Amino acid sequence: MKSIIDQIFCTDALEGMKQLSSSYIPLVITSPPYFGCRVYGNETLGREENPLSYVENLLLFTEEIKRILSDAGSFYLNIGDIYFGTKGFSRNKGRYARKTDTHYKEHKIVKPDGKYLQYKQLLMIPERVAIGMQLQGWILRNKIIWEKPNPVPSYSPDRRYPVYEYFFHFVKSRKYFFSLEIAKKYNHHRDIIRNGIEPFGSHQASYPLSLIKPFILTTSKENDIVLDPFMGSGTTAVAAIETHRKYLGFEINPVFYDESHKRIENVKNNTSQKLVQTI
Ligand SMILES: C[S@@+](CC[C@H](N)C(=O)[O-])C[C@H]1O[C@@H](n2cnc3c(N)ncnc32)[C@H](O)[C@@H]1O
């Protein structure tokens, strides 16, 4: 690859990461497609027939991230869970069908097995991925709960409302870059972080810029490269620019790729205009 810094590539992240040198990237922040939730386009991750196959597939990506992450680097993995039998992956007919079912119609139908796969079961997918990563040699430093004061409603009369997702903070070695002082400055020093969702453009699953920037500031230095293998609407890249870091990303869906590209160009133009005004 020629100069790959400050670019997003419209390609599969696993293939893209294979082009990168080992121990090259100081910080990775990402939110992969969750199992059985949204259909973004022609991606395959998240649409497996069985949640355990999803875990296996996602672990192929985390293995590659481990190879390209620098020894003092960090990896923040944002991942949410799902109740078996909700959304479109297990039932798309009958009384549990949701109005949005057409949106999920391309998911395979997963049958209950009466043990792990039972309707209403919380699948513990984030924990399964995290344990798989520990077996790959990762060190889990924090299981951060991102509490949302304004979550997308997920109502059921016989359980409490789900209002959080995880950000797992993984490292490769015991010595890595992290500033608790900076974390305190941004109220990011506790392992429960309350931050509202901030939808962006047509992407239905963007994470908030205001949540991502402090992760970058606490865990990398100026001009470091921040990689997001599942770039979506470009939030990680914008957060990197606004914190004076470099960015690099992959996004398989051409629509989101274009949208993120435009978003980033706007941010770059605004940033350079502000600089001219200051001079
Ligand atoms: C949860 S979204 C990421 C949202 C992003 N954090 C943001 O703030 O906009 C996951 C994204 O991964 C993309 N994706 C799915 N499979 C991929 C793959 N194999 N390689 C690269 N991108 C992929 C999807 O198209 C989707 O935009």
Tab-separated table of C-alpha atoms and ligand atoms in Angstrom:
chain	number	residue	atom	x	y	z
A	1	MET	CA	0.000	0.000	0.000
A	2	LYS	CA	1.110	3.589	-0.700
A	3	SER	CA	0.489	6.206	1.997
A	4	ILE	CA	-2.328	4.739	4.001
A	5	ILE	CA	-2.511	7.342	6.735
A	6	ASP	CA	-5.620	9.506	7.062
A	7	GLN	CA	-7.602	7.314	4.709
A	8	ILE	CA	-10.583	5.015	4.741
A	9	PHE	CA	-10.678	2.070	2.382
A	10	CYS	CA	-13.919	0.612	1.070
A	11	THR	CA	-13.038	-3.020	1.653
A	12	ASP	CA	-13.399	-5.940	4.023
A	13	ALA	CA	-11.543	-5.145	7.235
A	14	LEU	CA	-9.911	-8.563	7.518
A	15	GLU	CA	-8.436	-8.273	4.031
A	16	GLY	CA	-7.445	-4.648	4.666
A	17	MET	CA	-5.697	-5.397	7.947
A	18	LYS	CA	-3.699	-8.203	6.315
A	19	GLN	CA	-1.953	-5.479	4.258
A	20	LEU	CA	-0.695	-3.721	7.408
A	21	SER	CA	2.673	-4.360	9.045
A	22	SER	CA	2.828	-6.101	12.410
A	23	SER	CA	2.953	-4.003	15.611
A	24	TYR	CA	2.184	-0.877	13.567
A	25	ILE	CA	-0.973	0.668	15.077
A	26	PRO	CA	-0.974	2.286	18.543
A	27	LEU	CA	-4.752	2.440	19.041
A	28	VAL	CA	-7.758	0.568	17.663
A	29	ILE	CA	-11.314	1.631	18.518
A	30	THR	CA	-14.224	-0.067	16.849
A	31	SER	CA	-17.779	-1.276	16.964
A	32	PRO	CA	-18.329	-4.325	14.738
A	33	PRO	CA	-21.795	-5.345	13.555
A	34	TYR	CA	-23.581	-7.037	16.453
A	35	PHE	CA	-25.004	-10.521	16.048
A	36	GLY	CA	-28.541	-10.661	14.654
A	37	CYS	CA	-29.171	-6.946	14.821
A	38	ARG	CA	-28.973	-4.617	11.870
A	39	VAL	CA	-28.384	-5.421	8.228
A	40	TYR	CA	-26.123	-2.722	6.809
A	41	GLY	CA	-25.607	-4.038	3.276
A	42	ASN	CA	-23.759	-7.040	1.928
A	43	GLU	CA	-21.663	-7.780	5.015
A	44	THR	CA	-21.623	-11.313	6.447
A	45	LEU	CA	-20.393	-10.680	10.005
A	46	GLY	CA	-23.432	-10.588	12.291
A	47	ARG	CA	-25.638	-12.710	10.048
A	48	GLU	CA	-24.312	-16.134	10.986
A	49	GLU	CA	-26.753	-18.940	11.567
A	50	ASN	CA	-25.622	-19.424	15.133
A	51	PRO	CA	-24.360	-16.894	17.672
A	52	LEU	CA	-21.332	-19.083	18.397
A	53	SER	CA	-20.310	-18.879	14.724
A	54	TYR	CA	-20.492	-15.098	15.065
A	55	VAL	CA	-18.111	-15.258	18.028
A	56	GLU	CA	-15.712	-17.437	15.985
A	57	ASN	CA	-15.862	-15.042	13.025
A	58	LEU	CA	-15.319	-11.944	15.129
A	59	LEU	CA	-12.322	-13.633	16.763
A	60	LEU	CA	-10.664	-13.847	13.319
A	61	PHE	CA	-10.715	-10.033	13.272
A	62	THR	CA	-9.419	-9.667	16.853
A	63	GLU	CA	-6.536	-12.047	16.048
A	64	GLU	CA	-5.515	-9.808	13.144
A	65	ILE	CA	-5.891	-6.676	15.292
A	66	LYS	CA	-3.550	-8.257	17.824
A	67	ARG	CA	-0.928	-8.772	15.130
A	68	ILE	CA	-1.009	-5.157	13.884
A	69	LEU	CA	-1.330	-3.467	17.301
A	70	SER	CA	1.908	-2.039	18.702
A	71	ASP	CA	3.231	-3.581	21.918
A	72	ALA	CA	2.233	-0.534	23.990
A	73	GLY	CA	-1.062	-0.179	22.141
A	74	SER	CA	-4.697	-0.522	23.177
A	75	PHE	CA	-7.837	-1.904	21.626
A	76	TYR	CA	-11.307	-0.677	22.633
A	77	LEU	CA	-14.028	-3.045	21.473
A	78	ASN	CA	-17.602	-1.764	21.663
A	79	ILE	CA	-20.055	-4.648	21.637
A	80	GLY	CA	-23.656	-5.193	22.681
A	81	ASP	CA	-25.768	-8.245	23.450
A	82	ILE	CA	-29.081	-9.605	22.216
A	83	TYR	CA	-31.939	-11.670	23.616
A	84	PHE	CA	-32.566	-14.848	21.620
A	85	GLY	CA	-35.927	-14.635	19.898
A	86	THR	CA	-35.986	-10.879	19.505
A	87	LYS	CA	-35.365	-9.017	16.287
A	88	GLY	CA	-35.273	-10.900	13.021
A	89	PHE	CA	-32.614	-13.499	13.446
A	90	SER	CA	-34.633	-16.193	15.100
A	91	ARG	CA	-38.259	-15.488	14.311
A	92	ASN	CA	-39.674	-13.436	11.534
A	93	LYS	CA	-43.223	-14.671	11.790
A	94	GLY	CA	-45.684	-15.095	14.610
A	95	ARG	CA	-46.475	-13.084	17.654
A	96	TYR	CA	-42.902	-12.034	18.391
A	97	ALA	CA	-42.521	-10.488	14.929
A	98	ARG	CA	-41.561	-6.837	15.036
A	99	LYS	CA	-42.710	-4.103	12.707
A	100	THR	CA	-39.136	-3.750	11.552
A	101	ASP	CA	-38.864	-7.390	10.467
A	102	THR	CA	-38.337	-6.585	6.785
A	103	HIS	CA	-35.175	-4.869	7.920
A	104	TYR	CA	-33.858	-8.165	9.283
A	105	LYS	CA	-35.263	-10.467	6.629
A	106	GLU	CA	-31.871	-11.479	5.347
A	107	HIS	CA	-30.813	-12.969	8.652
A	108	LYS	CA	-30.899	-16.728	8.778
A	109	ILE	CA	-33.556	-18.247	11.015
A	110	VAL	CA	-31.897	-19.745	14.096
A	111	LYS	CA	-33.754	-22.564	15.794
A	112	PRO	CA	-33.841	-22.946	19.574
A	113	ASP	CA	-31.931	-25.950	20.944
A	114	GLY	CA	-33.627	-26.002	24.342
A	115	LYS	CA	-30.302	-25.366	26.098
A	116	TYR	CA	-28.206	-22.325	25.206
A	117	LEU	CA	-30.587	-21.262	22.439
A	118	GLN	CA	-33.883	-20.640	24.173
A	119	TYR	CA	-36.278	-17.806	23.489
A	120	LYS	CA	-35.746	-14.862	25.830
A	121	GLN	CA	-32.172	-15.929	26.682
A	122	LEU	CA	-29.617	-13.104	26.942
A	123	LEU	CA	-26.862	-14.657	24.816
A	124	MET	CA	-23.807	-13.206	26.655
A	125	ILE	CA	-22.109	-12.600	23.336
A	126	PRO	CA	-19.755	-9.818	24.556
A	127	GLU	CA	-18.495	-12.061	27.364
A	128	ARG	CA	-17.974	-14.988	24.954
A	129	VAL	CA	-15.941	-12.762	22.623
A	130	ALA	CA	-13.918	-11.360	25.532
A	131	ILE	CA	-13.119	-14.849	26.841
A	132	GLY	CA	-12.114	-15.922	23.319
A	133	MET	CA	-9.799	-12.918	23.151
A	134	GLN	CA	-8.208	-13.796	26.484
A	135	LEU	CA	-7.477	-17.223	25.028
A	136	GLN	CA	-5.802	-15.440	22.074
A	137	GLY	CA	-3.428	-13.809	24.564
A	138	TRP	CA	-5.102	-10.436	25.060
A	139	ILE	CA	-5.116	-8.799	28.503
A	140	LEU	CA	-8.484	-7.326	29.490
A	141	ARG	CA	-7.849	-4.106	31.470
A	142	ASN	CA	-11.392	-2.754	31.803
A	143	LYS	CA	-14.918	-3.840	31.107
A	144	ILE	CA	-16.436	-0.407	30.641
A	145	ILE	CA	-20.181	-0.014	30.801
A	146	TRP	CA	-21.471	2.670	28.456
A	147	GLU	CA	-24.727	3.710	30.073
A	148	LYS	CA	-27.159	5.443	27.739
A	149	PRO	CA	-29.623	7.912	29.266
A	150	ASN	CA	-31.517	7.864	25.930
A	151	PRO	CA	-31.287	4.258	24.624
A	152	VAL	CA	-33.197	2.957	21.626
A	153	PRO	CA	-36.289	1.523	23.379
A	154	SER	CA	-36.318	-2.259	23.792
A	155	TYR	CA	-39.456	-2.983	25.768
A	156	SER	CA	-40.520	-6.322	27.211
A	157	PRO	CA	-43.095	-6.631	30.014
A	158	ASP	CA	-41.112	-9.345	31.849
A	159	ARG	CA	-37.596	-7.900	32.074
A	160	ARG	CA	-35.848	-4.613	32.841
A	161	TYR	CA	-34.936	-2.179	30.058
A	162	PRO	CA	-31.468	-2.703	28.558
A	163	VAL	CA	-29.623	0.624	28.791
A	164	TYR	CA	-25.940	-0.218	28.340
A	165	GLU	CA	-23.298	-1.685	26.061
A	166	TYR	CA	-19.695	-2.642	26.757
A	167	PHE	CA	-16.433	-1.091	25.729
A	168	PHE	CA	-13.751	-3.693	26.485
A	169	HIS	CA	-10.285	-2.206	26.890
A	170	PHE	CA	-7.734	-4.812	25.757
A	171	VAL	CA	-3.938	-4.551	25.650
A	172	LYS	CA	-1.163	-6.797	24.342
A	173	SER	CA	1.345	-6.332	27.119
A	174	ARG	CA	1.450	-5.156	30.728
A	175	LYS	CA	3.149	-1.868	29.791
A	176	TYR	CA	0.967	0.298	27.629
A	177	PHE	CA	0.160	3.977	27.234
A	178	PHE	CA	-2.662	5.282	29.463
A	179	SER	CA	-3.144	8.569	31.307
A	180	LEU	CA	-5.433	8.414	34.335
A	181	GLU	CA	-4.946	12.166	34.780
A	182	ILE	CA	-6.405	12.854	31.341
A	183	ALA	CA	-9.181	10.332	32.004
A	184	LYS	CA	-10.129	12.272	35.156
A	185	LYS	CA	-10.195	15.535	33.214
A	186	TYR	CA	-12.849	14.085	30.873
A	187	ASN	CA	-14.781	12.170	33.531
A	188	HIS	CA	-13.627	8.900	31.917
A	189	HIS	CA	-11.863	7.467	34.961
A	190	ARG	CA	-14.644	5.167	36.217
A	191	ASP	CA	-15.713	1.959	34.503
A	192	ILE	CA	-19.283	3.154	34.087
A	193	ILE	CA	-19.546	6.051	31.631
A	194	ARG	CA	-22.865	7.791	31.057
A	195	ASN	CA	-23.129	9.266	27.574
A	196	GLY	CA	-26.166	9.914	25.378
A	197	ILE	CA	-26.437	8.380	21.930
A	198	GLU	CA	-25.798	10.815	19.038
A	199	PRO	CA	-27.127	9.388	15.743
A	200	PHE	CA	-25.297	10.577	12.637
A	201	GLY	CA	-26.666	10.729	9.075
A	202	SER	CA	-28.249	7.589	7.665
A	203	HIS	CA	-26.128	5.255	9.783
A	204	GLN	CA	-28.282	3.608	12.432
A	205	ALA	CA	-25.506	2.481	14.725
A	206	SER	CA	-22.974	5.272	15.044
A	207	TYR	CA	-21.412	5.718	18.454
A	208	PRO	CA	-21.127	9.208	19.997
A	209	LEU	CA	-18.185	11.426	19.130
A	210	SER	CA	-18.256	12.811	22.674
A	211	LEU	CA	-17.695	9.279	24.025
A	212	ILE	CA	-14.883	8.327	21.651
A	213	LYS	CA	-12.704	11.435	21.942
A	214	PRO	CA	-11.777	10.844	25.613
A	215	PHE	CA	-10.824	7.214	24.804
A	216	ILE	CA	-8.375	8.571	22.235
A	217	LEU	CA	-7.028	11.310	24.501
A	218	THR	CA	-6.419	8.950	27.436
A	219	THR	CA	-4.860	6.113	25.453
A	220	SER	CA	-2.742	7.634	22.666
A	221	LYS	CA	-0.382	10.507	21.934
A	222	GLU	CA	-0.635	13.343	19.405
A	223	ASN	CA	-0.095	12.168	15.803
A	224	ASP	CA	-0.616	8.504	16.707
A	225	ILE	CA	-2.657	6.484	14.209
A	226	VAL	CA	-6.128	5.448	15.360
A	227	LEU	CA	-7.555	2.512	13.395
A	228	ASP	CA	-11.241	1.653	13.070
A	229	PRO	CA	-11.754	-1.533	11.019
A	230	PHE	CA	-15.565	-1.011	10.970
A	231	MET	CA	-15.669	2.715	10.254
A	232	GLY	CA	-19.422	3.149	9.596
A	233	SER	CA	-20.221	6.874	9.487
A	234	GLY	CA	-16.622	7.892	10.273
A	235	THR	CA	-16.990	8.801	13.957
A	236	THR	CA	-13.583	7.388	14.963
A	237	ALA	CA	-11.844	9.290	12.153
A	238	VAL	CA	-13.530	12.564	13.145
A	239	ALA	CA	-12.611	11.962	16.780
A	240	ALA	CA	-8.988	11.331	15.709
A	241	ILE	CA	-8.826	14.547	13.654
A	242	GLU	CA	-10.348	16.618	16.458
A	243	THR	CA	-7.828	15.233	18.944
A	244	HIS	CA	-4.851	15.790	16.579
A	245	ARG	CA	-4.290	12.117	15.758
A	246	LYS	CA	-4.077	10.347	12.405
A	247	TYR	CA	-6.775	7.936	11.323
A	248	LEU	CA	-7.090	4.817	9.234
A	249	GLY	CA	-10.176	2.757	8.564
A	250	PHE	CA	-12.080	0.162	6.593
A	251	GLU	CA	-15.756	0.145	5.673
A	252	ILE	CA	-17.267	-2.537	3.469
A	253	ASN	CA	-20.462	-0.695	2.562
A	254	PRO	CA	-19.979	1.865	-0.271
A	255	VAL	CA	-22.879	4.040	0.954
A	256	PHE	CA	-21.380	4.437	4.431
A	257	TYR	CA	-17.918	4.766	2.933
A	258	ASP	CA	-19.099	7.782	0.869
A	259	GLU	CA	-20.950	9.260	3.816
A	260	SER	CA	-17.948	8.954	6.123
A	261	HIS	CA	-15.674	10.385	3.436
A	262	LYS	CA	-17.886	13.505	3.087
A	263	ARG	CA	-18.191	13.877	6.856
A	264	ILE	CA	-14.413	13.739	7.271
A	265	GLU	CA	-13.746	16.217	4.460
A	266	ASN	CA	-16.188	18.678	6.092
A	267	VAL	CA	-14.443	18.328	9.423
A	268	LYS	CA	-11.026	18.828	7.797
A	269	ASN	CA	-12.241	21.976	5.958
A	270	ASN	CA	-13.777	23.414	9.126
A	271	THR	CA	-10.597	22.680	11.069
A	272	SER	CA	-8.371	24.420	8.498
A	273	GLN	CA	-10.791	27.403	8.300
A	274	LYS	CA	-10.602	27.774	12.085
A	275	LEU	CA	-6.796	27.716	11.834
A	276	VAL	CA	-6.817	30.492	9.182
A	277	GLN	CA	-9.137	32.560	11.391
A	278	THR	CA	-6.794	32.156	14.356
A	279	ILE	CA	-3.775	33.217	12.280
B	1	LIG	C1	-21.739	-0.774	14.189
B	1	LIG	S1	-21.323	-0.122	12.651
B	1	LIG	C2	-19.993	0.992	13.033
B	1	LIG	C3	-20.498	2.367	13.371
B	1	LIG	C4	-19.391	3.366	13.642
B	1	LIG	N1	-18.729	3.120	14.919
B	1	LIG	C5	-19.932	4.787	13.633
B	1	LIG	O1	-19.823	5.507	14.630
B	1	LIG	O2	-20.535	5.165	12.609
B	1	LIG	C6	-20.471	-1.425	11.861
B	1	LIG	C7	-20.035	-1.104	10.431
B	1	LIG	O3	-19.186	-2.161	9.975
B	1	LIG	C8	-19.382	-2.328	8.571
B	1	LIG	N2	-18.879	-3.677	8.240
B	1	LIG	C9	-19.508	-4.861	8.413
B	1	LIG	N3	-18.706	-5.881	8.059
B	1	LIG	C10	-17.519	-5.337	7.668
B	1	LIG	C11	-16.279	-5.862	7.210
B	1	LIG	N4	-16.100	-7.193	7.087
B	1	LIG	N5	-15.283	-5.005	6.922
B	1	LIG	C12	-15.454	-3.658	7.034
B	1	LIG	N6	-16.616	-3.094	7.440
B	1	LIG	C13	-17.633	-3.914	7.767
B	1	LIG	C14	-20.881	-2.106	8.383
B	1	LIG	O4	-21.201	-1.742	7.062
B	1	LIG	C15	-21.160	-0.975	9.416
B	1	LIG	O5	-21.111	0.295	8.807
